[in-house]
Coordinates of C-alpha atoms in Angstrom, one line a residue:
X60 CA 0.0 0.0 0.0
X61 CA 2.7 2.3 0.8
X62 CA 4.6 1.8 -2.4
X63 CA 1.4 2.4 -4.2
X64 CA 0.6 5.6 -2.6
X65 CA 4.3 6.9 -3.3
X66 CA 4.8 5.8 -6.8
X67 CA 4.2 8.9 -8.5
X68 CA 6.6 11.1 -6.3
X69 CA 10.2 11.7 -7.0
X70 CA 12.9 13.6 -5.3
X71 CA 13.5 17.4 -6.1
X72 CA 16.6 18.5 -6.5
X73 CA 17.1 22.5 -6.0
X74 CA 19.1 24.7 -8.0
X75 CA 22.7 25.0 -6.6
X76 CA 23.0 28.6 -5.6
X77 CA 26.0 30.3 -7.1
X78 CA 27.8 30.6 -3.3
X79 CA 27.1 26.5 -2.3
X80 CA 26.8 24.6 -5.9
X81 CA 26.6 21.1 -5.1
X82 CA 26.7 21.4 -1.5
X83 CA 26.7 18.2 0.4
X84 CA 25.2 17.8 3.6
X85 CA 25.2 14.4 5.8
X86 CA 22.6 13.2 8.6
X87 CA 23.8 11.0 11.0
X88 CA 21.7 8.9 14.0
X89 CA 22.0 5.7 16.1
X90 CA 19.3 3.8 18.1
X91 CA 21.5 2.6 20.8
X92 CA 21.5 -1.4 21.5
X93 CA 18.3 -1.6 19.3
X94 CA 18.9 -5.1 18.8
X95 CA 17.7 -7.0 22.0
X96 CA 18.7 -10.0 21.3
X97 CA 23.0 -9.1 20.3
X98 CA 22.2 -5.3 22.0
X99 CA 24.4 -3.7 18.9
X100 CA 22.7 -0.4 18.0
X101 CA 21.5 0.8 14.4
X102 CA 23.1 3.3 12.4
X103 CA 21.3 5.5 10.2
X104 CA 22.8 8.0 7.7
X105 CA 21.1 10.6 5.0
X106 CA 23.3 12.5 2.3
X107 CA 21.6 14.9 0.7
X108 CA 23.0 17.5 -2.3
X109 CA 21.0 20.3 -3.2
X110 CA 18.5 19.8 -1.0
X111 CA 17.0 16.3 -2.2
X112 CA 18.3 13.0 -1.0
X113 CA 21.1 11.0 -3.1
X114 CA 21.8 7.8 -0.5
X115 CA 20.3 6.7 2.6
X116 CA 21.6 3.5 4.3
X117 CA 20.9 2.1 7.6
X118 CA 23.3 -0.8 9.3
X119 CA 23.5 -2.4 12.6
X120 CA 26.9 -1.6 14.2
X121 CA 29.9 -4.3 14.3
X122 CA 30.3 -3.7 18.0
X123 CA 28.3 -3.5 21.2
X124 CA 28.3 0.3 22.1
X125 CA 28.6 1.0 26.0
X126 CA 26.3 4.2 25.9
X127 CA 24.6 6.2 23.7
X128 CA 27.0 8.7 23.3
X129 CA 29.6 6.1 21.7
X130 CA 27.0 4.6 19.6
X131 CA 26.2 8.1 18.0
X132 CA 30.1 8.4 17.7
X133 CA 29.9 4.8 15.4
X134 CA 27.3 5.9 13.4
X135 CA 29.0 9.8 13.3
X136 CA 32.8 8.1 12.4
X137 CA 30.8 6.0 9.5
X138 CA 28.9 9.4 7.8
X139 CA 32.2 11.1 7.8
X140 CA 33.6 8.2 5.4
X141 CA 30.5 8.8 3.1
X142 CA 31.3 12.7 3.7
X143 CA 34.4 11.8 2.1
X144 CA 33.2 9.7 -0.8
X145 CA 30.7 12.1 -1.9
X146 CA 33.3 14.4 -1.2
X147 CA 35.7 12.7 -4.1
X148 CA 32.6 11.4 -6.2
X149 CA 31.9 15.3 -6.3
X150 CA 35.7 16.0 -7.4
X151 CA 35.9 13.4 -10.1
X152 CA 33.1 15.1 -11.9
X153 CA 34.6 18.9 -11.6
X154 CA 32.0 19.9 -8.5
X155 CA 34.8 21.4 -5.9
X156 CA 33.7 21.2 -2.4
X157 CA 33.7 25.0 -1.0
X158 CA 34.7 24.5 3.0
X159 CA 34.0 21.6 5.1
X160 CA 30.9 19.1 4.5
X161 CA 28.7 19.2 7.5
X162 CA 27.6 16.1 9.1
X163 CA 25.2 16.7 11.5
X164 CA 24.4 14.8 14.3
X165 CA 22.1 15.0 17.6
X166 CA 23.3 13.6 20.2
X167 CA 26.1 16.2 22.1
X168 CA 28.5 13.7 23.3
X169 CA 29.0 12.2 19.9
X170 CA 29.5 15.8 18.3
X171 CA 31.9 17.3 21.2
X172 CA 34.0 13.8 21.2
X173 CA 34.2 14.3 17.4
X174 CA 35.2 17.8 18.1
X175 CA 37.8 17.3 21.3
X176 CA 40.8 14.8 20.6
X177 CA 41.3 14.4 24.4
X178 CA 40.4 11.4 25.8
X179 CA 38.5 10.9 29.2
X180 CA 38.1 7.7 30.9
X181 CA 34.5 7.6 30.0
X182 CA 35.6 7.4 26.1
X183 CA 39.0 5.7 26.1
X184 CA 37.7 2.2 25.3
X185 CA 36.1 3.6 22.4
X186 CA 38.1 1.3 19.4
X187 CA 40.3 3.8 17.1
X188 CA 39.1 2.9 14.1
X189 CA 35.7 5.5 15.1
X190 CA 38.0 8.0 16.0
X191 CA 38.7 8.4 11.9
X192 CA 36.2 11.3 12.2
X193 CA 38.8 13.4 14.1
X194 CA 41.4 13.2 11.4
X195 CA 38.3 14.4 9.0
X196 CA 37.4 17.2 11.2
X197 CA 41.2 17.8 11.9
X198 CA 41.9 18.2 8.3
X199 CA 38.8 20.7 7.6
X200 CA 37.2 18.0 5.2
X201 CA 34.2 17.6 7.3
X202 CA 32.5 19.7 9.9
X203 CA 30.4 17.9 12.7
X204 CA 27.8 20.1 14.3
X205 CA 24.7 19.7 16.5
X206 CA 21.1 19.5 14.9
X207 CA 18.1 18.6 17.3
X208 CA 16.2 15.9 17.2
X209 CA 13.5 17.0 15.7
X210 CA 15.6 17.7 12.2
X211 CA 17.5 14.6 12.3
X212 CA 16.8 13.5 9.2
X213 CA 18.4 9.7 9.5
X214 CA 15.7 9.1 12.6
X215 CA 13.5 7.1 10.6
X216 CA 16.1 4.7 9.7
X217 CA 16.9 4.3 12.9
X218 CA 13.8 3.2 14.6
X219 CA 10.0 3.3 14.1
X220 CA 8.6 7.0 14.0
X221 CA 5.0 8.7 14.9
X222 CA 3.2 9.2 11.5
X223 CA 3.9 13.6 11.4
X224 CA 7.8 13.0 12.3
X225 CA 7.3 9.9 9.5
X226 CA 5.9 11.8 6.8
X227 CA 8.2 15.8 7.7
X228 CA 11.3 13.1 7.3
X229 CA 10.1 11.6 3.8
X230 CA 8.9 15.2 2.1
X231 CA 12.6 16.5 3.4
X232 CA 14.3 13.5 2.0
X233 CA 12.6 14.3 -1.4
X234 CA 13.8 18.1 -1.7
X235 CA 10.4 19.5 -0.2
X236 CA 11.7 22.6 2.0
X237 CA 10.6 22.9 5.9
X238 CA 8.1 25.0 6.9
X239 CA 10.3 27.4 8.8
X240 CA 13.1 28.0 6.1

């Protein structure tokens, strides 16, 4: 029923505006230990260009997170490597990058440790391979900032929504502008 009723939409794409052509924008969220049978949480991630989605993927994690914070740091450390593929796939076809691409994330923990290099014994166990986005934010390519909950775009493939969050996600994902923009 629900493919039916969305067959005839399609995503809309805006015009790149001369300052921000192609500009590339990444939505990151976890559902921490979502599975209750392993307890490894969900990653969701939205990459939209020009204001319409382009790729949306959701993955349980490869390891057990201790808290919430460290699953949003999995999930953030994985949309910083599609940052950077978009990033290149962008560059191959003569579309430079102005600045940073911003991955936005909700949780506070997951942006500041993304932000802060030192460690703290609530975060050193966290396996190095996440802390990838550091070298990414480090190096300018990406740019991790806060976005509430409520315009987390990669919610809904994270966990099962209310019908209004549902349906403000999907017309987002498929270019249509928020009410308050």
């Amino acid at each position: 029923r629900y493919l039916n009723g969305t067959r005839p939409m399609g995503i809309t794409y805006g015009r790149p505006s001369h300052d921000y052509a192609n500009d590339i924008k990444v939505f990151s969220d976890s559902d921490w230990a979502a599975d209750t049978t392993t307890r490894r949480s969900q990653s969701g991630e939205v990459v939209m260009l020009n204001g319409g989605a382009v790729s949306w993927t959701s993955k349980q994690q490869e390891v057990v997170a201790l808290s919430t914070t460290e699953a949003e740091y999995v999930a953030v450390s994985r949309a910083g490597q599609s940052a950077v593929h978009f990033r290149q796939l962008m560059h191959d076809v003569h579309q430079r990058q102005r600045g940073p691409t911003t991955v936005y994330e909700d949780n506070e923990g997951a942006v500041k440790l993304a932000n802060n290099p030192m460690a703290s014994n609530r975060t050193k166990h966290i396996d190095i391979k996440h802390h990838y986005i550091r070298e990414l934010v480090d190096a300018k390519t990406v740019a991790v900032v806060s976005v509430g909950t409520t315009d987390m775009l990669a919610d809904g493939l994270t966990k099962a929504l209310p019908e209004p969050k549902h349906t403000m996600i999907f017309k987002r994902c498929m270019g249509a502008k928020p009410s308050r923009e």
